[in-house]
Amino acid sequence: MLVYIIRRLLMLIPILLLVSFIAFFVIELPPGDWVTTYVSQLRTSGIQMSDQEAQRLTALYGFDQPTYVRYFKWISGIVTRGDFGWSFQWGKPVGEVIAERLPITLAISLMALVFSWLVAIPIGIYSATHQYSLIDYLATFIGFIGLATPGFLLAMILAWGANQFLGFSALGLYSKEFLDAPWSFAKAMNMLQHMILPLVIIGMASAGSTIRVLRGNLLDELKKQYVVTARAKGMSETRLLLKYPVRLALNPVFSTIGWLLPAIFAGEVLISIVLSVPSIGPLLLRSTLAQDMYLTGSIVLILSALTIFGSLISDIYLAWADPRIRYGGLSK
Amino acid sequence: MSTQISERSKSSVTGSAPFLDEAEDRSLGSLDERLEAADERFYYANPWQLILWRFRRHRLAMLSLVLLVLLYLGAIFAEFVSPYSATWRAQGLQMMPPTSIHIFHEGSLHRPFVYGLEKTLDQETFKYVFTEDASAPYPILFFTQGEEYKMWGLWPMRIHLFGTGEGAPPIMLFGSDELGRDIFSRTIYGSRISLSIGLFGVLISFLLGVMIGGVSGYFGGTTDEVIQRLIDVLISIPLIPFWMALSAALPRTWDATQTFFAITLILAAVGWTGLARVVRGKLLALREEDYALAAQVAGASKSRIIFRHLMPGFTSHLIVSITLAIPVAILGETALSFLGLGIQPPAVSWGVLLKDAQDLVAVAQQPWRLIPALFVIGTVLLFNFVGDGLRDAADPYSA
């Protein structure tokens, strides 16, 4: 087990390296560097910057050096000092800007993941045990609609509905009166209320695929002979179902976290923009519109790294839960 | 006819033996029944025909395919199908609800027609109210003369699929927006960008995927390992943020065509990974088949084995993957344009139309502004249904 974990951790290094290449590629993508952008922005707003000052900035950020040197500067800054670069849009280090908002993104994403399981696992089990029943068809139908409806549209319509029919403004993370209030029970409850809508929308999108995976796996398991044997021995149906086939059918559900997490983060970003939740989403939108590339690239880097850690955890869980993976991995 | 059959039987001589074996393994009963039915056509048919027959049994998939073809035809002939251009404005008829079509005029049956509309300001609510002026019917004309346009930007034409003719009140099936533009026409014009961006994006993904997946499966070893890790990484990047970040690099000064191709490339940047996986996986699996070995023994070159012997074995699976990749690209364009990072007005796409409908207060009063959303949802569903049908039909030799 330990060997497996160590092996898996070592595999992280090249993967994270590749992610950092991609993030750096994003940073370098816009024509020109940000010093030029910055200087021209200052000039259009009437502030003159001397060429000397511009050159000093260029040298400071290493824009006069070849790409690989800049990459090395950037990545060593992150690894050694946790310095992700400078956000000229905010006039603050990128790390600080992101740190303010990342916890909200993480909280919403993880809660959405748990929510999607809470919804999908019972429905998936029911769909498999009651194949072709009304609820089975309904689940498939809702899954398809969830797949086809753009999340931002759903967010728009639900936010409007909440306002129209419940008189509840779902935008933001708190209601107006709590914006500057110190932390209290009421404020926490208010925040939870505001989180319901994003949670439901993001969670439902991934619940659809989870239901399908679980239903398919469980249907396969239920046909196997050990189920027949257990039933012949007179085991109660609930116990029989939950003790063996469901446990086995759940493993693939947890192993797809690696695919689910990117979708959840992507959903969180988009939904937060529509519902103006102060998380990474609106930050990313503003940074892309302003071509604040260190911020943009760092967000891509951090979200991707988080996904990769997520799938690492799910792999380790699987190896722990399923000895075939554990030993299969060793023998190779 | 006879030449066709002999051609088919020739090709089936080489292919029939393993096929019969397989069928025998599965179920003798069904084989007997089929033989009893003397369905020789079935045995002489080539794989593509089998796929087609199987697909045609899928009612939902067939219906979806027909509707998709209609949508694409609408997009191709947008100028002709839509009664107005995407920028045409109806004077004084802003925020008009969808025109209702009548068939009874003064109690008697009449060919389909519309009434003129009068806009009045409700003194209590200060909302504009449209009332129909039931005095004169204006029939809906087909293949009628209307606003002049250039078909595909080339030939000047005036003929439209339908309209009310000159001097008559306009027909706006999906209502109008706050500038008095016809939402039906804009949706049809928008489908041109939205539907083709999916197609082109997936085409590029397909080329990349087949090439990279082919290289990965062909060379194996370290190359394969590197490419697989790259795909792992690309898959773990959340799509929307990555697309947003890439689109940040687009210069705001680019014109509609340049933006279109840039967005297509952005959508393809990640889209190829899924296809590459399919290609590689199938190559690796089929490589072990006896007929691949036989081809090798017979002295076929590696590229001949791949393209002549292995590729046909998974083309149908590729088509399934492509069909399921298109809606992802369409949703991607919609999301990017909605955020203002994709297609920019005055160019029209479904995402742009939804961006127009962003104002919830306006949408509450003019729900018809969301009709383009139904097109997005519908198209994505149709592609998924067709994909599902194809997936079931893709392997014609399985039960």
XYZ file of C-alpha atoms in Angstrom:
731
model
C 0.000 0.000 0.000
C 2.735 2.401 1.020
C 4.691 1.505 -2.099
C 1.625 2.224 -4.191
C 1.144 5.625 -2.578
C 4.788 6.551 -3.053
C 4.700 5.431 -6.678
C 1.562 7.451 -7.249
C 3.093 10.514 -5.575
C 6.174 10.275 -7.784
C 3.930 10.198 -10.850
C 2.556 13.552 -9.733
C 5.820 15.327 -10.504
C 5.753 15.068 -14.307
C 2.011 15.755 -14.336
C 2.331 18.924 -12.270
C 5.258 19.964 -14.450
C 3.092 19.611 -17.558
C 0.299 21.615 -15.918
C 2.748 24.389 -15.121
C 3.884 24.422 -18.772
C 0.299 24.845 -19.883
C -0.386 27.591 -17.343
C 2.777 29.393 -18.400
C 1.724 29.011 -22.033
C -1.536 30.760 -21.110
C 0.394 33.558 -19.429
C 2.606 34.040 -22.463
C -0.210 33.764 -24.979
C -1.360 37.382 -25.483
C 0.767 39.347 -27.895
C 3.172 41.616 -26.046
C 3.988 41.409 -22.359
C 2.057 43.061 -19.626
C 4.560 45.839 -19.086
C 3.743 47.127 -22.564
C 0.042 46.727 -21.806
C 0.480 48.460 -18.465
C 2.444 51.354 -19.931
C -0.055 51.871 -22.742
C -2.899 51.730 -20.220
C -1.207 54.389 -18.116
C -0.621 56.501 -21.201
C -4.230 56.325 -22.326
C -5.296 57.396 -18.871
C -2.976 60.358 -19.145
C -0.157 59.272 -16.868
C 3.207 59.458 -18.549
C 5.795 56.845 -17.789
C 9.332 57.402 -18.890
C 10.956 54.863 -21.186
C 13.575 54.312 -18.505
C 10.924 53.348 -16.001
C 9.335 51.004 -18.553
C 12.699 49.419 -19.230
C 13.281 49.013 -15.524
C 9.965 47.187 -15.193
C 10.759 45.032 -18.212
C 14.078 44.009 -16.701
C 12.496 43.498 -13.263
C 10.037 40.977 -14.636
C 12.549 39.475 -17.012
C 10.652 40.212 -20.212
C 13.944 40.890 -21.960
C 15.071 37.333 -21.325
C 14.286 34.150 -23.302
C 11.138 32.164 -22.522
C 12.741 29.341 -20.594
C 14.469 31.775 -18.226
C 11.143 33.493 -17.574
C 9.474 30.141 -17.001
C 12.170 29.179 -14.538
C 11.856 32.495 -12.700
C 8.100 32.112 -12.510
C 8.025 28.478 -11.372
C 10.844 28.866 -8.843
C 8.986 31.843 -7.407
C 5.934 29.652 -6.897
C 7.800 26.672 -5.490
C 10.195 28.488 -3.187
C 8.269 31.574 -2.088
C 4.684 30.869 -3.082
C 4.927 33.924 -5.333
C 2.574 33.578 -8.293
C 3.468 36.899 -9.876
C 1.900 40.331 -9.815
C -1.672 41.227 -10.665
C -1.539 44.674 -12.226
C -5.308 44.816 -12.239
C -5.498 44.569 -8.457
C -2.085 46.031 -7.677
C -1.465 43.090 -5.379
C 0.460 39.821 -5.564
C -1.601 37.178 -7.400
C -1.284 34.810 -4.447
C -3.064 37.255 -2.134
C -5.891 37.917 -4.587
C -6.535 34.234 -5.114
C -6.198 33.297 -1.438
C -9.108 35.588 -0.577
C -11.474 33.760 -2.879
C -10.194 30.224 -3.198
C -11.801 28.968 0.054
C -15.255 29.901 -1.244
C -14.662 28.073 -4.512
C -13.348 25.042 -2.654
C -16.220 25.020 -0.177
C -18.880 25.291 -2.876
C -17.208 22.706 -5.106
C -16.736 20.115 -2.385
C -20.230 20.636 -1.037
C -21.578 20.336 -4.581
C -19.683 17.066 -4.987
C -21.121 15.674 -1.753
C -24.565 16.973 -2.675
C -24.388 15.282 -6.075
C -23.543 11.983 -4.383
C -26.326 12.370 -1.859
C -28.741 12.801 -4.731
C -27.207 10.424 -7.240
C -26.460 7.358 -5.113
C -30.016 6.686 -3.878
C -31.481 7.472 -7.298
C -28.863 5.328 -9.033
C -29.574 2.369 -6.748
C -33.304 2.784 -7.176
C -32.975 3.076 -10.972
C -30.953 -0.134 -11.147
C -33.207 -2.159 -8.857
C -36.356 -0.818 -10.474
C -35.178 -0.810 -14.078
C -37.627 0.699 -16.591
C -39.828 2.028 -13.798
C -41.252 5.520 -13.872
C -38.537 6.919 -11.610
C -35.864 5.223 -13.709
C -37.150 6.923 -16.847
C -37.544 10.185 -14.976
C -33.943 10.031 -13.753
C -32.671 9.331 -17.268
C -34.764 12.171 -18.624
C -33.595 14.661 -15.991
C -30.041 13.489 -16.556
C -30.337 14.259 -20.261
C -31.866 17.668 -19.628
C -29.143 18.449 -17.091
C -26.566 17.444 -19.667
C -28.058 19.618 -22.376
C -28.983 22.759 -20.429
C -26.154 25.232 -20.091
C -25.568 25.748 -16.357
C -25.542 29.513 -16.656
C -29.015 29.428 -18.146
C -30.325 27.278 -15.317
C -28.713 29.637 -12.817
C -30.316 32.648 -14.477
C -33.769 31.128 -14.515
C -33.611 29.746 -10.974
C -32.260 33.013 -9.588
C -35.131 34.820 -11.231
C -37.603 32.243 -9.930
C -36.283 32.512 -6.373
C -36.653 36.254 -6.527
C -40.071 36.187 -8.125
C -41.754 33.463 -6.127
C -39.823 33.352 -2.843
C -38.822 36.998 -2.710
C -35.283 35.850 -2.104
C -32.383 37.514 -3.851
C -30.017 34.652 -4.613
C -27.210 36.835 -5.909
C -23.986 37.159 -3.956
C -23.012 35.270 -0.844
C -24.881 37.286 1.776
C -27.912 39.506 1.827
C -27.268 43.239 1.909
C -27.700 43.675 5.635
C -24.989 41.100 6.386
C -22.371 42.447 4.000
C -20.328 44.273 6.623
C -21.720 42.549 9.672
C -19.366 40.585 11.912
C -19.694 36.813 11.917
C -22.755 35.574 13.705
C -25.114 32.635 13.570
C -27.582 34.635 11.504
C -24.915 35.558 9.003
C -23.782 31.954 8.649
C -27.370 30.844 8.063
C -27.788 33.587 5.512
C -24.662 32.415 3.720
C -25.920 28.833 3.688
C -29.184 29.998 2.144
C -27.259 31.746 -0.591
C -25.175 28.668 -1.233
C -28.176 26.415 -1.863
C -28.735 27.576 -5.415
C -25.129 27.213 -6.658
C -24.876 23.857 -4.884
C -28.013 22.513 -6.485
C -27.113 23.698 -9.979
C -23.504 22.484 -9.919
C -24.385 19.283 -8.095
C -27.235 18.366 -10.424
C -25.017 18.648 -13.483
C -22.630 16.011 -12.149
C -25.348 13.949 -10.484
C -26.659 13.032 -13.934
C -23.457 11.292 -14.986
C -23.004 9.676 -11.560
C -26.488 8.181 -11.749
C -25.713 6.666 -15.149
C -22.370 5.203 -14.023
C -23.839 3.754 -10.840
C -26.923 2.385 -12.574
C -24.877 0.660 -15.262
C -22.432 -0.876 -12.800
C -25.087 -1.988 -10.389
C -27.076 -3.627 -13.187
C -23.959 -5.599 -14.134
C -23.302 -6.611 -10.526
C -26.871 -7.679 -9.868
C -26.661 -10.242 -12.661
C -23.707 -11.998 -11.041
C -23.986 -15.377 -9.400
C -23.015 -14.369 -5.887
C -26.150 -12.270 -5.752
C -28.253 -15.259 -6.749
C -26.464 -17.395 -4.158
C -27.014 -14.874 -1.409
C -30.658 -14.565 -2.353
C -31.033 -18.357 -2.385
C -29.619 -18.475 1.122
C -32.442 -16.210 2.193
C -30.563 -13.018 2.905
C -32.822 -10.025 3.271
C -33.000 -7.992 0.074
C -31.834 -4.691 1.592
C -28.875 -6.218 3.316
C -27.964 -8.212 0.250
C -28.116 -5.123 -1.929
C -26.193 -2.751 0.292
C -23.600 -5.154 1.568
C -22.170 -6.443 -1.713
C -23.283 -5.147 -5.123
C -23.684 -1.512 -4.094
C -20.273 -1.462 -2.472
C -18.694 -2.807 -5.631
C -20.695 -0.567 -7.926
C -19.716 2.516 -5.943
C -15.999 2.082 -6.604
C -16.184 3.253 -10.210
C -18.240 6.210 -9.002
C -15.443 7.324 -6.703
C -12.802 6.577 -9.301
C -14.379 9.022 -11.731
C -13.675 11.916 -9.358
C -10.783 12.720 -11.674
C -13.290 13.562 -14.421
C -15.965 14.950 -12.164
C -13.810 17.518 -10.390
C -12.849 19.481 -13.521
C -16.521 19.622 -14.459
C -17.448 20.781 -10.969
C -14.788 23.476 -10.881
C -15.796 24.614 -14.371
C -19.417 24.714 -13.272
C -18.530 26.607 -10.116
C -16.657 29.256 -12.106
C -19.510 29.768 -14.554
C -22.325 29.696 -11.998
C -20.475 32.046 -9.644
C -20.196 34.558 -12.453
C -23.920 34.440 -13.126
C -24.902 34.511 -9.444
C -22.046 36.908 -8.565
C -20.724 34.716 -5.792
C -17.382 36.230 -4.736
C -15.344 33.144 -5.635
C -12.708 32.437 -8.270
C -15.253 32.662 -11.106
C -15.863 36.414 -11.323
C -12.173 36.949 -10.593
C -11.223 34.858 -13.598
C -13.728 36.611 -15.846
C -12.407 40.046 -14.910
C -8.797 38.992 -15.239
C -9.402 37.534 -18.716
C -11.254 40.642 -19.844
C -8.373 42.795 -18.595
C -5.717 40.389 -19.907
C -4.233 40.193 -16.406
C -2.346 37.110 -17.445
C -0.441 36.192 -14.278
C -3.740 36.026 -12.445
C -5.446 34.103 -15.275
C -2.623 31.603 -15.624
C -2.334 31.080 -11.891
C -6.050 30.363 -11.574
C -5.785 27.745 -14.325
C -2.722 26.313 -12.579
C -4.329 26.154 -9.150
C -7.655 24.730 -10.310
C -5.877 22.068 -12.367
C -3.513 21.178 -9.534
C -6.479 20.827 -7.183
C -8.173 18.481 -9.657
C -5.029 16.394 -9.879
C -4.802 16.134 -6.087
C -8.455 15.175 -6.047
C -7.920 12.283 -8.418
C -4.831 11.277 -6.411
C -6.988 10.941 -3.314
C -9.595 8.943 -5.210
C -6.875 6.634 -6.591
C -5.480 6.027 -3.122
C -8.952 5.367 -1.781
C -9.562 2.868 -4.592
C -6.286 1.069 -3.944
C -7.258 0.823 -0.284
C -10.768 -0.382 -1.089
C -9.918 -2.745 -3.939
C -6.938 -5.082 -3.481
C -6.979 -5.963 -7.187
C -5.811 -2.446 -7.990
C -3.302 -2.436 -5.165
C -1.595 -5.657 -6.215
C -2.154 -5.159 -9.918
C -0.229 -1.930 -9.594
C 2.634 -3.663 -7.827
C 3.099 -6.544 -10.211
C 3.588 -4.258 -13.207
C -28.155 -5.055 -59.637
C -26.472 -8.363 -60.363
C -23.045 -6.773 -60.480
C -23.698 -5.201 -57.124
C -24.555 -8.526 -55.566
C -21.536 -10.258 -56.989
C -19.344 -7.477 -55.668
C -20.844 -7.845 -52.267
C -20.546 -11.600 -52.234
C -16.916 -11.256 -53.231
C -16.220 -9.066 -50.266
C -18.205 -11.312 -47.983
C -16.259 -14.417 -48.943
C -13.292 -13.086 -47.054
C -15.325 -11.679 -44.225
C -18.043 -14.259 -43.714
C -16.157 -17.018 -41.963
C -15.269 -15.210 -38.719
C -18.663 -13.568 -38.703
C -20.479 -16.908 -38.822
C -18.266 -18.261 -36.069
C -19.116 -15.365 -33.857
C -22.802 -15.671 -34.472
C -22.705 -19.384 -33.782
C -21.055 -18.765 -30.451
C -23.733 -16.351 -29.359
C -26.921 -18.180 -30.053
C -27.714 -20.990 -32.375
C -31.417 -20.328 -32.040
C -31.348 -16.858 -33.449
C -29.048 -17.996 -36.255
C -31.513 -20.699 -37.195
C -34.364 -18.274 -37.201
C -32.465 -15.931 -39.415
C -31.585 -18.749 -41.796
C -35.199 -19.827 -41.829
C -36.170 -16.328 -42.807
C -33.649 -16.789 -45.604
C -32.450 -13.288 -45.032
C -29.536 -13.603 -47.394
C -29.338 -9.882 -47.728
C -28.130 -9.783 -44.166
C -25.188 -12.086 -44.845
C -24.129 -10.340 -47.983
C -24.389 -6.839 -46.531
C -21.204 -4.989 -45.739
C -20.641 -3.604 -42.213
C -21.784 -0.105 -43.109
C -25.057 -1.416 -44.379
C -25.540 -3.379 -41.175
C -24.840 -0.246 -39.173
C -27.330 1.693 -41.253
C -30.043 -0.934 -40.810
C -29.471 -1.113 -37.124
C -29.475 2.654 -36.768
C -32.730 2.921 -38.685
C -34.426 0.719 -36.117
C -33.700 3.407 -33.531
C -36.769 5.599 -33.870
C -35.618 8.400 -31.578
C -32.174 8.561 -33.156
C -33.631 8.632 -36.658
C -36.051 11.397 -35.755
C -33.228 13.355 -34.109
C -31.071 12.949 -37.195
C -33.838 14.303 -39.417
C -34.341 17.305 -37.121
C -30.595 17.964 -37.032
C -30.441 17.895 -40.824
C -33.296 20.426 -40.876
C -31.435 22.657 -38.414
C -28.287 22.523 -40.503
C -30.236 23.214 -43.705
C -31.723 26.244 -41.961
C -28.232 27.384 -41.045
C -26.903 26.896 -44.574
C -29.798 28.742 -46.198
C -30.253 31.228 -43.340
C -30.764 34.197 -45.663
C -33.575 32.410 -47.466
C -35.241 30.752 -44.472
C -35.393 33.824 -42.270
C -37.875 36.465 -43.346
C -35.597 39.324 -42.250
C -31.885 39.887 -41.816
C -30.233 39.609 -38.396
C -29.911 43.384 -38.122
C -33.245 44.446 -39.615
C -35.386 46.511 -37.236
C -39.151 46.703 -37.185
C -40.100 50.345 -36.800
C -41.965 50.935 -33.569
C -42.352 47.248 -32.761
C -39.758 46.769 -30.067
C -40.157 43.980 -27.508
C -43.100 42.593 -29.418
C -44.405 39.157 -28.392
C -44.378 36.385 -31.002
C -46.808 37.088 -33.821
C -49.872 34.889 -33.578
C -50.985 33.144 -36.711
C -54.721 32.887 -37.353
C -56.812 30.809 -39.692
C -60.264 32.276 -38.938
C -61.201 35.730 -40.115
C -64.608 37.068 -39.120
C -65.799 33.564 -38.378
C -64.853 31.984 -41.666
C -61.898 29.828 -42.576
C -59.058 31.708 -44.205
C -55.562 30.763 -45.334
C -52.993 31.353 -42.533
C -52.634 35.064 -41.925
C -51.558 37.653 -39.365
C -53.180 40.829 -38.114
C -51.558 44.186 -37.840
C -50.501 45.260 -34.350
C -51.038 48.460 -32.499
C -48.811 49.467 -29.656
C -50.374 51.422 -26.812
C -49.008 52.517 -23.476
C -50.929 51.152 -20.530
C -51.519 54.238 -18.383
C -51.538 52.247 -15.135
C -48.541 49.951 -15.481
C -46.575 52.032 -18.011
C -45.978 48.933 -20.074
C -46.470 48.767 -23.797
C -49.409 46.622 -24.784
C -49.832 45.182 -28.244
C -53.371 44.788 -29.524
C -54.347 43.127 -32.776
C -56.210 45.139 -35.351
C -58.696 42.520 -36.540
C -60.017 44.510 -39.480
C -57.701 43.312 -42.221
C -56.000 39.920 -42.544
C -52.539 39.796 -44.075
C -51.925 36.325 -45.485
C -48.588 34.600 -44.949
C -46.935 34.304 -48.328
C -44.493 31.578 -49.236
C -41.532 32.117 -51.555
C -42.306 35.775 -51.369
C -40.301 38.849 -52.243
C -38.806 40.586 -49.248
C -35.758 42.401 -48.067
C -32.856 42.105 -50.465
C -29.900 39.999 -49.351
C -26.861 38.331 -50.807
C -27.054 34.551 -50.738
C -23.826 33.390 -49.066
C -22.577 36.902 -49.661
C -22.480 36.220 -53.397
C -25.771 36.459 -55.272
C -28.232 39.250 -54.674
C -31.689 37.793 -54.095
C -35.021 38.938 -52.716
C -36.919 35.702 -52.320
C -37.688 34.437 -48.804
C -39.225 31.169 -47.654
C -42.089 33.045 -46.070
C -43.146 36.559 -45.190
C -46.057 38.912 -45.313
C -44.993 40.915 -48.301
C -44.345 44.614 -48.558
C -46.531 47.079 -46.723
C -47.960 44.359 -44.477
C -47.234 44.084 -40.764
C -44.094 41.989 -40.091
C -44.297 38.363 -39.045
C -42.043 37.666 -36.067
C -42.490 34.073 -34.987
C -40.334 34.457 -31.860
C -41.141 38.114 -31.197
C -38.675 40.971 -31.273
C -35.980 42.326 -28.978
C -35.565 45.811 -27.529
C -34.296 47.116 -30.860
C -37.187 45.601 -32.822
C -35.052 42.900 -34.378
C -36.753 39.636 -35.333
C -35.632 36.948 -32.892
C -36.602 34.122 -35.263
C -34.340 35.491 -37.988
C -31.573 36.102 -35.478
C -31.870 32.557 -34.166
C -31.585 31.150 -37.692
C -28.607 33.373 -38.473
C -27.103 32.528 -35.080
C -27.373 28.819 -35.804
C -24.954 29.374 -38.649
C -22.129 30.227 -36.233
C -23.249 28.038 -33.342
C -23.772 24.898 -35.402
C -20.708 25.282 -37.581
C -18.398 26.112 -34.684
C -19.260 22.731 -33.194
C -18.634 21.019 -36.492
C -15.356 22.757 -37.301
C -14.078 22.541 -33.742
C -14.705 18.819 -33.722
C -13.192 18.450 -37.189
C -9.938 19.938 -35.918
C -10.194 17.832 -32.749
C -10.715 14.816 -34.980
C -7.623 15.457 -37.102
C -5.509 16.108 -34.017
C -7.001 13.158 -32.173
C -6.467 10.657 -34.975
C -2.924 11.887 -35.563
C -1.824 12.014 -31.943
C -3.759 8.918 -30.931
C -2.368 7.086 -33.947
C 1.194 8.082 -33.095
C 0.613 7.057 -29.498
C -0.750 3.646 -30.391
C 1.692 3.105 -33.265
C 4.971 3.904 -31.554
C 4.038 2.823 -28.037
C 6.757 2.971 -25.384
C 7.983 6.347 -24.186
C 6.114 8.349 -26.840
C 2.898 6.688 -25.781
C 3.655 7.325 -22.116
C 4.353 11.045 -22.706
C 1.236 11.535 -24.811
C -0.917 9.696 -22.297
C 0.359 11.886 -19.452
C -0.305 14.994 -21.562
C -3.867 13.809 -22.125
C -4.261 13.071 -18.398
C -3.218 16.625 -17.677
C -5.432 18.229 -20.295
C -8.422 16.254 -19.054
C -7.800 17.404 -15.495
C -7.912 21.076 -16.490
C -11.401 22.491 -15.873
C -12.674 23.273 -19.363
C -14.493 26.563 -18.923
C -11.677 28.328 -17.019
C -9.157 27.040 -19.556
C -11.260 28.225 -22.482
C -11.753 31.572 -20.754
C -8.024 31.921 -20.180
C -7.236 31.084 -23.793
C -9.846 33.489 -25.115
C -8.251 36.218 -23.005
C -5.465 36.204 -25.536
C -7.752 37.154 -28.423
C -7.157 40.710 -29.530
C -10.373 42.702 -29.186
C -9.707 44.260 -32.579
C -10.177 41.034 -34.515
C -13.107 40.835 -36.881
C -15.868 38.240 -36.738
C -14.160 35.692 -38.997
C -10.890 35.801 -37.111
C -12.660 35.455 -33.772
C -14.697 32.581 -35.178
C -11.610 30.620 -36.135
C -9.829 31.477 -32.912
C -12.787 30.227 -30.851
C -12.904 27.088 -32.978
C -9.241 26.452 -32.219
C -9.782 27.101 -28.522
C -12.629 24.597 -28.417
C -10.485 22.055 -30.253
C -7.497 22.608 -27.956
C -8.899 20.177 -25.416
C -11.478 18.362 -27.541
C -8.934 16.138 -29.269
C -7.987 14.285 -26.090
C -11.109 12.126 -25.995
C -10.756 11.124 -29.648
C -7.055 10.404 -29.250
C -7.910 8.052 -26.398
C -10.455 6.184 -28.505
C -8.028 5.859 -31.422
C -5.160 4.681 -29.249
C -7.247 2.236 -27.244
C -8.778 0.676 -30.332
C -5.421 0.535 -32.152
C -3.836 -1.263 -29.227
C -6.707 -3.723 -29.005
C -7.058 -4.427 -32.722
C -3.301 -4.757 -33.147
C -3.537 -8.062 -31.287
C -6.199 -9.483 -33.602
C -5.287 -12.403 -35.828
C -6.043 -10.546 -39.024
C -3.505 -7.882 -38.115
C -0.915 -10.588 -37.643
C -1.994 -12.162 -40.934
C -1.525 -8.855 -42.732
C 1.886 -8.498 -41.157
C 2.871 -11.999 -42.246
C 1.620 -11.243 -45.733
C 4.137 -8.409 -45.798
C 1.856 -5.368 -45.528
C 3.574 -2.173 -44.453
C 2.769 -0.692 -41.053
C 0.852 2.246 -42.472
C -1.136 -0.108 -44.704
C -2.017 -2.243 -41.702
C -3.147 0.794 -39.746
C -5.172 2.516 -42.430
C -6.395 -0.440 -44.468
C -6.916 -3.095 -41.816
C -7.188 -1.493 -38.399
C -8.871 1.860 -39.120
C -12.076 0.409 -40.635
C -12.432 -1.600 -37.446
C -13.040 1.462 -35.329
C -14.288 4.135 -37.717
C -17.817 3.610 -36.434
C -16.641 4.146 -32.850
C -14.895 7.326 -33.957
C -18.121 8.594 -35.479
C -19.882 8.008 -32.176
C -17.209 9.961 -30.305
C -17.440 12.781 -32.820
C -21.215 12.945 -32.542
C -20.936 13.223 -28.782
C -18.118 15.802 -28.980
C -20.064 18.279 -31.122
C -22.617 19.267 -28.439
C -19.780 19.888 -25.961
C -18.253 22.344 -28.412
C -21.640 23.995 -29.020
C -22.191 24.446 -25.286
C -18.644 25.809 -25.013
C -19.275 28.465 -27.640
C -22.549 29.389 -25.966
C -20.914 29.780 -22.568
C -17.966 31.799 -23.906
C -20.171 34.125 -25.948
C -22.538 34.493 -23.013
C -19.619 35.712 -20.890
C -18.626 38.122 -23.637
C -15.429 36.218 -24.363
C -16.534 34.466 -27.530
C -18.363 35.717 -30.590
C -18.802 39.478 -30.424
C -21.823 41.425 -31.659
C -22.772 42.423 -34.338
C -22.008 38.811 -35.267
C -24.885 36.615 -34.082
C -24.613 33.258 -32.395
C -26.894 31.529 -29.919
C -24.524 32.542 -27.138
C -24.761 36.165 -28.227
C -28.568 35.936 -28.241
C -28.524 34.540 -24.714
C -26.183 37.306 -23.637
C -28.813 39.718 -24.964
C -31.338 37.958 -22.739
C -29.101 38.275 -19.680
C -31.253 40.894 -18.031
C -33.602 38.856 -15.861
C -36.103 41.644 -15.358
C -36.451 41.985 -19.103
C -36.752 38.236 -19.554
C -39.488 38.082 -16.945
C -41.567 40.442 -19.069
C -40.493 39.070 -22.418
C -40.102 35.326 -21.920
C -39.799 34.813 -25.676
C -36.270 36.190 -25.398
C -35.264 32.763 -24.098
C -36.437 30.876 -27.194
C -32.834 30.675 -28.530
C -31.995 28.735 -25.355
C -34.483 26.070 -26.420
C -32.519 25.730 -29.643
C -29.286 25.196 -27.707
C -30.855 22.598 -25.418
C -32.656 20.938 -28.324
C -29.560 20.687 -30.495
C -27.471 19.238 -27.678
C -30.187 16.681 -26.917
C -30.553 15.743 -30.594
C -26.823 15.138 -30.948
C -26.867 12.990 -27.814
C -29.797 10.934 -29.071
C -28.113 10.401 -32.438
C -24.885 9.500 -30.619
C -26.709 6.980 -28.444
C -28.332 5.412 -31.487
C -25.004 5.256 -33.306
C -23.312 3.720 -30.287
C -25.802 0.865 -30.316
C -25.408 0.456 -34.069
C -21.639 0.929 -34.228
C -20.814 -2.698 -33.565
C -23.044 -4.534 -36.040
C -21.661 -7.996 -35.227
C -22.601 -7.920 -31.561
C -25.962 -9.153 -30.383
